[in-house]
Amino acid sequence: MNNKSHQASSTIRRWLPTTKKELERLGWDYLDVILFSGDAYIDHPSMGAAVIGRVLEAEGYRVAIVPQPNWQDDLRDFKKLGAPRLCFGISAGAMDSMVNHYTAARRRRSDDAYTPNGRHGARPDYPTIVYSRILRQLFPDTPIIAGGIEASLRRFSHYDYWADKLRPSILADCTADMIVYGMGERTMIELCRRLASGEKISDITDVPQTVVKMPITSVPSGNDIVLHSYEECIKSKRCQAENFKHIEVESNKWQGTTLWQATGKWYIKANAMYPPMSEAEIDRSFDLPYTRLPHPRYGDKHIPAYEMIRHSVCLHRGCFGGCAFCTISAHQGKHIASRSKSSILREVAEIEKMPDFKGYISDLGGPSANMYAMRGHNLEACRKCLRPSCLHPQPCPNLNNDHSRLLDIYHAVDSRKAIKKSFIGSGVRYDLAFAHNKNNEVNSANRRYLEELITDHVSGRLKVAPEHTSDIVLNYMRKPSFELFRRFSRLFDDINRRHGLRQQLIPYFISSHPGCTEEDMAELAVITKQLNFHLEQVQDFTPTPMTVASEIYYTGLHPYTLQPVATARTPQQKEAQRKYFFWYKPEYADDIRRSLMRLHRSDLISTLVYNAPRRAPNKDNKKRNNK
């Protein structure tokens, strides 16, 4: 082999193989597992296909990845590596494909952050369904295991916003044998072990964090929960709402219960989640030999999602915030699984070796930036807890919100010679840092955390997510009162003033969330204008599978109270709320003036609308719910 060929072989060897030629260079004549992904192959611990591939590789299995296969030609991408010895794994990618493809207004997006050069059209709608059907047709006897966000969050009957209907478990719509939901490392290791030992996929029905189809004649055990059937949910939205409460509670428990849902001629059975990963387990996953780079097949093409993560470090998994519109806890769990300090520093050392690294860590974070190493004072209470959020409606008294270990990580990273600065790009829960602890040393550490966050870890603009200004809407969102944001804003300004900094606070808001009215949005516009914010980070609420807010949107009922909740549903109703974000744009002035007159809130016109005559507030205005 000449030197040039040797270098090419060594380069390819660093990544998991993606083609027949790469297999030949490795000297492999078979594969144990072939993973199909809707995303480009980025060999990074933030990318699901790379993680599962590396985890199985570490167990001694031969694994290949086929990224973004072409499903519209002669299917050569699906055929090129043949059938694996154990199973196919399929994933739509790091996002639900419909969120990836469509806006909140159901308009097709023109780009895809997980595709080279941001090109759209590299994956179908519902890749889980499309990929599995193709593989089943080509390789009818090979097990197919679906995973990733799309399959995970569609594991039971769910409202699909883009089809505007209730769909059954995606396992009923696709031809996969099984779904692995949540974070899949431990589950895939166990499944491959049992398949390698000779068990048939149809006989493996008890592995945690798997969803399987069982004959309708099966008898659930006495401790299991039997949900309303899909057919009952089609007829009754109340049944769907009742189901969701069970699904969320069991997803958030330390050790959940098996759930069953009859769907057509089958039961959909979801085995309970594993307990949270131990520090050693999560270290083992992050310490695998990732290249941290896109596969060489992409050459110099730009992958937008990679730019966000290339020099970032994830410190933990899980989130106990329980926001009503968020799917993190449904996928990663409520309980925090944190990496060790040594594992984090090993990853920082790997980043320092990257040729394009200039000394700046883009993010030392996680699903929520400041939940690292946090759990209850009394873990036995956590193991029995049924609360969907440790922060709402008030911070749990058992929660140990000590930020000391997180500060120690920041200090350890920043003390390294190659590090000029580390930024916190993930969302910060200021309510978590403000929450009172009975230990005054912890309260002191938390104040120190906020000070150091603002002075040392902001790149000029700190993004936080108050989400709304109305306490009624925030309660539906499971978010803290807006008064806490005001307090944080004052602190931010004070710290900037004391340190001679000119940084910006960028708040994130949502319109059309269940429980939000047009009047709430008008008041949001007034309040944020008075605080001198021209809103940039805004979003119209998009219902996504397996969130409380989406269930309210579809059923009209809150799953925990079964009480009706008013929700903007039509495009006209949603646009009527969204426009208040842009009160500062002259083209919205006339429409906002007309709407405020219709709402009998003419007292807000002089504040929001350019060139409006000044007038005294309408003191007789009766606000809803006696606000």
mmCIF file of C-alpha atoms in Angstrom, residues 313-559:
data_model
loop_
_atom_site.group_PDB
_atom_site.id
_atom_site.type_symbol
_atom_site.label_atom_id
_atom_site.label_comp_id
_atom_site.label_asym_id
_atom_site.label_seq_id
_atom_site.Cartn_x
_atom_site.Cartn_y
_atom_site.Cartn_z
ATOM 1 C CA VAL A 313 -19.548 20.068 25.777
ATOM 2 C CA CYS A 314 -22.698 18.453 27.188
ATOM 3 C CA LEU A 315 -22.363 18.052 30.967
ATOM 4 C CA HIS A 316 -25.485 16.030 31.738
ATOM 5 C CA ARG A 317 -28.724 14.522 30.462
ATOM 6 C CA GLY A 318 -32.283 14.935 31.668
ATOM 7 C CA CYS A 319 -34.331 17.933 32.776
ATOM 8 C CA PHE A 320 -36.601 18.372 35.774
ATOM 9 C CA GLY A 321 -38.145 21.648 34.567
ATOM 10 C CA GLY A 322 -41.182 19.859 33.117
ATOM 11 C CA CYS A 323 -42.137 22.693 30.730
ATOM 12 C CA ALA A 324 -45.520 21.922 29.190
ATOM 13 C CA PHE A 325 -44.330 22.462 25.610
ATOM 14 C CA CYS A 326 -41.015 20.590 25.876
ATOM 15 C CA THR A 327 -40.186 16.940 25.111
ATOM 16 C CA ILE A 328 -36.802 16.671 26.865
ATOM 17 C CA SER A 329 -38.056 14.871 29.964
ATOM 18 C CA ALA A 330 -40.247 12.583 27.814
ATOM 19 C CA HIS A 331 -37.123 11.450 25.956
ATOM 20 C CA GLN A 332 -34.225 11.873 28.394
ATOM 21 C CA GLY A 333 -36.140 11.576 31.657
ATOM 22 C CA LYS A 334 -36.716 13.973 34.537
ATOM 23 C CA HIS A 335 -33.808 12.791 36.681
ATOM 24 C CA ILE A 336 -30.376 14.241 35.960
ATOM 25 C CA ALA A 337 -27.529 11.939 34.888
ATOM 26 C CA SER A 338 -24.268 13.889 35.162
ATOM 27 C CA ARG A 339 -20.795 13.200 33.873
ATOM 28 C CA SER A 340 -17.744 13.215 36.101
ATOM 29 C CA LYS A 341 -15.394 16.183 36.123
ATOM 30 C CA SER A 342 -12.616 14.022 34.681
ATOM 31 C CA SER A 343 -14.781 12.914 31.740
ATOM 32 C CA ILE A 344 -15.720 16.516 30.951
ATOM 33 C CA LEU A 345 -12.096 17.611 31.049
ATOM 34 C CA ARG A 346 -11.105 14.729 28.782
ATOM 35 C CA GLU A 347 -13.588 15.984 26.201
ATOM 36 C CA VAL A 348 -12.294 19.547 26.543
ATOM 37 C CA ALA A 349 -8.782 18.192 25.918
ATOM 38 C CA GLU A 350 -10.027 16.533 22.710
ATOM 39 C CA ILE A 351 -11.575 19.801 21.552
ATOM 40 C CA GLU A 352 -8.275 21.587 22.176
ATOM 41 C CA LYS A 353 -6.634 19.252 19.653
ATOM 42 C CA MET A 354 -9.024 20.236 16.852
ATOM 43 C CA PRO A 355 -7.199 22.239 14.165
ATOM 44 C CA ASP A 356 -9.900 24.912 13.983
ATOM 45 C CA PHE A 357 -10.104 25.465 17.749
ATOM 46 C CA LYS A 358 -9.244 29.046 18.732
ATOM 47 C CA GLY A 359 -9.613 28.759 22.497
ATOM 48 C CA TYR A 360 -13.364 29.270 22.856
ATOM 49 C CA ILE A 361 -15.786 26.618 24.163
ATOM 50 C CA SER A 362 -19.157 27.524 22.639
ATOM 51 C CA ASP A 363 -21.228 25.838 25.339
ATOM 52 C CA LEU A 364 -20.670 24.132 28.669
ATOM 53 C CA GLY A 365 -24.249 23.078 29.093
ATOM 54 C CA GLY A 366 -26.992 20.534 28.748
ATOM 55 C CA PRO A 367 -30.753 20.388 28.209
ATOM 56 C CA SER A 368 -30.894 23.101 30.883
ATOM 57 C CA ALA A 369 -27.503 24.656 31.443
ATOM 58 C CA ASN A 370 -27.501 24.776 35.226
ATOM 59 C CA MET A 371 -28.952 21.429 36.343
ATOM 60 C CA TYR A 372 -25.580 19.675 36.467
ATOM 61 C CA ALA A 373 -25.212 17.230 39.394
ATOM 62 C CA MET A 374 -28.563 18.203 40.911
ATOM 63 C CA ARG A 375 -30.959 15.824 42.595
ATOM 64 C CA GLY A 376 -32.974 15.516 45.798
ATOM 65 C CA HIS A 377 -31.518 15.722 49.291
ATOM 66 C CA ASN A 378 -33.451 12.539 50.013
ATOM 67 C CA LEU A 379 -33.090 10.203 47.025
ATOM 68 C CA GLU A 380 -35.697 7.816 48.431
ATOM 69 C CA ALA A 381 -38.267 10.600 48.062
ATOM 70 C CA CYS A 382 -37.132 11.115 44.447
ATOM 71 C CA ARG A 383 -37.629 7.428 43.716
ATOM 72 C CA LYS A 384 -41.281 7.734 44.774
ATOM 73 C CA CYS A 385 -41.957 11.173 43.298
ATOM 74 C CA LEU A 386 -44.776 11.663 40.760
ATOM 75 C CA ARG A 387 -44.316 15.395 40.139
ATOM 76 C CA PRO A 388 -43.735 16.244 36.467
ATOM 77 C CA SER A 389 -41.615 19.238 37.481
ATOM 78 C CA CYS A 390 -39.248 19.884 40.382
ATOM 79 C CA LEU A 391 -39.633 23.650 39.836
ATOM 80 C CA HIS A 392 -43.345 24.192 39.211
ATOM 81 C CA PRO A 393 -45.586 25.394 40.756
ATOM 82 C CA GLN A 394 -42.835 26.029 43.317
ATOM 83 C CA PRO A 395 -39.329 24.557 43.658
ATOM 84 C CA CYS A 396 -39.490 21.231 45.473
ATOM 85 C CA PRO A 397 -38.185 21.550 49.071
ATOM 86 C CA ASN A 398 -36.306 18.278 48.547
ATOM 87 C CA LEU A 399 -34.389 19.656 45.547
ATOM 88 C CA ASN A 400 -30.735 20.363 46.206
ATOM 89 C CA ASN A 401 -30.089 23.289 43.850
ATOM 90 C CA ASP A 402 -26.425 23.687 44.837
ATOM 91 C CA HIS A 403 -24.493 25.215 41.886
ATOM 92 C CA SER A 404 -21.087 24.591 43.530
ATOM 93 C CA ARG A 405 -20.177 21.545 41.452
ATOM 94 C CA LEU A 406 -21.122 23.384 38.274
ATOM 95 C CA LEU A 407 -18.930 26.331 39.262
ATOM 96 C CA ASP A 408 -16.099 23.877 39.875
ATOM 97 C CA ILE A 409 -16.503 22.593 36.288
ATOM 98 C CA TYR A 410 -16.414 26.150 34.934
ATOM 99 C CA HIS A 411 -13.272 26.934 36.945
ATOM 100 C CA ALA A 412 -11.531 23.713 35.925
ATOM 101 C CA VAL A 413 -12.210 24.329 32.233
ATOM 102 C CA ASP A 414 -11.268 28.002 32.321
ATOM 103 C CA SER A 415 -8.001 27.275 34.138
ATOM 104 C CA ARG A 416 -6.660 25.291 31.188
ATOM 105 C CA LYS A 417 -3.963 27.099 29.209
ATOM 106 C CA ALA A 418 -5.626 26.498 25.848
ATOM 107 C CA ILE A 419 -8.978 27.943 26.952
ATOM 108 C CA LYS A 420 -9.504 31.651 26.445
ATOM 109 C CA LYS A 421 -13.173 31.605 27.418
ATOM 110 C CA SER A 422 -16.048 29.161 27.877
ATOM 111 C CA PHE A 423 -19.559 30.283 27.032
ATOM 112 C CA ILE A 424 -22.917 29.010 28.246
ATOM 113 C CA GLY A 425 -25.076 28.625 25.157
ATOM 114 C CA SER A 426 -27.744 26.352 26.667
ATOM 115 C CA GLY A 427 -30.819 27.795 28.354
ATOM 116 C CA VAL A 428 -30.316 28.887 31.970
ATOM 117 C CA ARG A 429 -33.067 28.343 34.555
ATOM 118 C CA TYR A 430 -32.766 31.490 36.634
ATOM 119 C CA ASP A 431 -35.634 30.270 38.828
ATOM 120 C CA LEU A 432 -33.437 27.324 39.799
ATOM 121 C CA ALA A 433 -30.581 29.614 40.839
ATOM 122 C CA PHE A 434 -32.959 31.946 42.701
ATOM 123 C CA ALA A 435 -34.735 29.129 44.569
ATOM 124 C CA HIS A 436 -34.109 29.394 48.308
ATOM 125 C CA ASN A 437 -32.090 26.624 49.934
ATOM 126 C CA LYS A 438 -32.119 25.990 53.668
ATOM 127 C CA ASN A 439 -28.329 25.898 53.516
ATOM 128 C CA ASN A 440 -26.998 29.478 53.358
ATOM 129 C CA GLU A 441 -23.725 28.275 51.857
ATOM 130 C CA VAL A 442 -25.707 26.955 48.906
ATOM 131 C CA ASN A 443 -27.557 30.264 48.556
ATOM 132 C CA SER A 444 -24.191 32.024 48.528
ATOM 133 C CA ALA A 445 -22.845 29.648 45.863
ATOM 134 C CA ASN A 446 -25.942 30.219 43.745
ATOM 135 C CA ARG A 447 -25.519 34.004 43.901
ATOM 136 C CA ARG A 448 -21.890 33.510 42.939
ATOM 137 C CA TYR A 449 -23.004 31.312 40.036
ATOM 138 C CA LEU A 450 -25.231 34.040 38.601
ATOM 139 C CA GLU A 451 -22.488 36.633 38.986
ATOM 140 C CA GLU A 452 -19.874 34.464 37.270
ATOM 141 C CA LEU A 453 -22.321 33.389 34.574
ATOM 142 C CA ILE A 454 -22.999 36.997 33.625
ATOM 143 C CA THR A 455 -19.451 38.313 33.935
ATOM 144 C CA ASP A 456 -17.433 35.374 32.562
ATOM 145 C CA HIS A 457 -19.609 33.194 30.338
ATOM 146 C CA VAL A 458 -21.744 35.463 28.159
ATOM 147 C CA SER A 459 -20.743 36.249 24.586
ATOM 148 C CA GLY A 460 -22.368 39.681 24.704
ATOM 149 C CA ARG A 461 -25.941 38.339 24.588
ATOM 150 C CA LEU A 462 -27.494 36.045 27.179
ATOM 151 C CA LYS A 463 -30.610 34.188 26.037
ATOM 152 C CA VAL A 464 -33.164 33.216 28.661
ATOM 153 C CA ALA A 465 -36.732 31.960 28.308
ATOM 154 C CA PRO A 466 -39.408 33.677 30.401
ATOM 155 C CA GLU A 467 -41.814 32.509 27.610
ATOM 156 C CA HIS A 468 -44.645 34.878 28.606
ATOM 157 C CA THR A 469 -45.626 37.749 30.914
ATOM 158 C CA SER A 470 -49.043 36.480 32.068
ATOM 159 C CA ASP A 471 -48.951 34.393 35.223
ATOM 160 C CA ILE A 472 -52.049 32.533 34.048
ATOM 161 C CA VAL A 473 -50.366 31.496 30.807
ATOM 162 C CA LEU A 474 -47.094 30.755 32.608
ATOM 163 C CA ASN A 475 -48.934 28.425 34.953
ATOM 164 C CA TYR A 476 -50.187 26.433 31.943
ATOM 165 C CA MET A 477 -46.607 26.418 30.642
ATOM 166 C CA ARG A 478 -45.256 25.226 34.013
ATOM 167 C CA LYS A 479 -42.980 28.246 34.104
ATOM 168 C CA PRO A 480 -42.303 30.701 36.973
ATOM 169 C CA SER A 481 -43.933 34.090 37.367
ATOM 170 C CA PHE A 482 -42.685 36.893 35.123
ATOM 171 C CA GLU A 483 -41.733 38.762 38.292
ATOM 172 C CA LEU A 484 -38.794 36.367 38.579
ATOM 173 C CA PHE A 485 -37.618 37.442 35.134
ATOM 174 C CA ARG A 486 -37.869 41.080 36.213
ATOM 175 C CA ARG A 487 -35.705 40.223 39.204
ATOM 176 C CA PHE A 488 -33.155 38.480 36.991
ATOM 177 C CA SER A 489 -33.194 41.391 34.530
ATOM 178 C CA ARG A 490 -32.422 43.837 37.349
ATOM 179 C CA LEU A 491 -29.607 41.592 38.543
ATOM 180 C CA PHE A 492 -28.230 41.315 35.005
ATOM 181 C CA ASP A 493 -28.227 45.102 34.581
ATOM 182 C CA ASP A 494 -26.676 45.644 38.014
ATOM 183 C CA ILE A 495 -23.834 43.168 37.416
ATOM 184 C CA ASN A 496 -23.140 44.665 33.988
ATOM 185 C CA ARG A 497 -23.053 48.154 35.485
ATOM 186 C CA ARG A 498 -20.701 47.143 38.323
ATOM 187 C CA HIS A 499 -18.311 45.386 35.942
ATOM 188 C CA GLY A 500 -18.421 47.961 33.173
ATOM 189 C CA LEU A 501 -20.031 45.544 30.703
ATOM 190 C CA ARG A 502 -22.478 46.333 27.889
ATOM 191 C CA GLN A 503 -24.187 42.965 27.442
ATOM 192 C CA GLN A 504 -27.735 42.283 26.284
ATOM 193 C CA LEU A 505 -30.385 40.080 27.802
ATOM 194 C CA ILE A 506 -32.376 38.327 25.057
ATOM 195 C CA PRO A 507 -35.704 36.897 26.273
ATOM 196 C CA TYR A 508 -37.547 34.139 24.432
ATOM 197 C CA PHE A 509 -41.350 34.207 24.156
ATOM 198 C CA ILE A 510 -44.105 31.961 22.758
ATOM 199 C CA SER A 511 -47.466 32.990 21.311
ATOM 200 C CA SER A 512 -50.645 30.892 20.996
ATOM 201 C CA HIS A 513 -49.725 28.534 23.815
ATOM 202 C CA PRO A 514 -52.784 26.793 25.291
ATOM 203 C CA GLY A 515 -54.409 29.122 27.801
ATOM 204 C CA CYS A 516 -53.079 32.250 26.076
ATOM 205 C CA THR A 517 -55.514 34.821 24.679
ATOM 206 C CA GLU A 518 -55.038 37.681 22.262
ATOM 207 C CA GLU A 519 -55.385 40.076 25.195
ATOM 208 C CA ASP A 520 -52.536 38.287 26.983
ATOM 209 C CA MET A 521 -50.364 38.878 23.946
ATOM 210 C CA ALA A 522 -51.312 42.565 23.798
ATOM 211 C CA GLU A 523 -50.273 42.934 27.437
ATOM 212 C CA LEU A 524 -47.064 41.012 26.733
ATOM 213 C CA ALA A 525 -46.267 43.536 24.014
ATOM 214 C CA VAL A 526 -46.863 46.467 26.357
ATOM 215 C CA ILE A 527 -44.803 44.992 29.188
ATOM 216 C CA THR A 528 -41.844 44.042 27.002
ATOM 217 C CA LYS A 529 -41.912 47.452 25.298
ATOM 218 C CA GLN A 530 -41.787 49.138 28.689
ATOM 219 C CA LEU A 531 -38.731 46.999 29.442
ATOM 220 C CA ASN A 532 -37.128 48.235 26.187
ATOM 221 C CA PHE A 533 -37.156 44.848 24.439
ATOM 222 C CA HIS A 534 -37.609 44.586 20.680
ATOM 223 C CA LEU A 535 -38.347 40.878 20.625
ATOM 224 C CA GLU A 536 -36.141 38.720 18.417
ATOM 225 C CA GLN A 537 -36.362 35.226 19.913
ATOM 226 C CA VAL A 538 -40.049 34.446 19.411
ATOM 227 C CA GLN A 539 -42.060 31.455 18.273
ATOM 228 C CA ASP A 540 -45.640 30.587 17.538
ATOM 229 C CA PHE A 541 -46.549 27.495 19.542
ATOM 230 C CA THR A 542 -46.171 24.290 17.518
ATOM 231 C CA PRO A 543 -47.866 21.171 18.911
ATOM 232 C CA THR A 544 -45.383 18.299 18.914
ATOM 233 C CA PRO A 545 -46.029 14.703 20.017
ATOM 234 C CA MET A 546 -45.965 13.851 23.722
ATOM 235 C CA THR A 547 -46.180 17.244 25.422
ATOM 236 C CA VAL A 548 -48.849 18.461 27.843
ATOM 237 C CA ALA A 549 -49.425 21.537 25.688
ATOM 238 C CA SER A 550 -50.025 19.457 22.562
ATOM 239 C CA GLU A 551 -52.541 17.287 24.383
ATOM 240 C CA ILE A 552 -54.398 20.407 25.531
ATOM 241 C CA TYR A 553 -54.293 21.799 21.994
ATOM 242 C CA TYR A 554 -55.833 18.626 20.568
ATOM 243 C CA THR A 555 -58.270 17.609 23.301
ATOM 244 C CA GLY A 556 -59.192 21.036 24.679
ATOM 245 C CA LEU A 557 -58.694 19.545 28.157
ATOM 246 C CA HIS A 558 -55.845 19.697 30.644
ATOM 247 C CA PRO A 559 -54.773 16.061 31.196
#
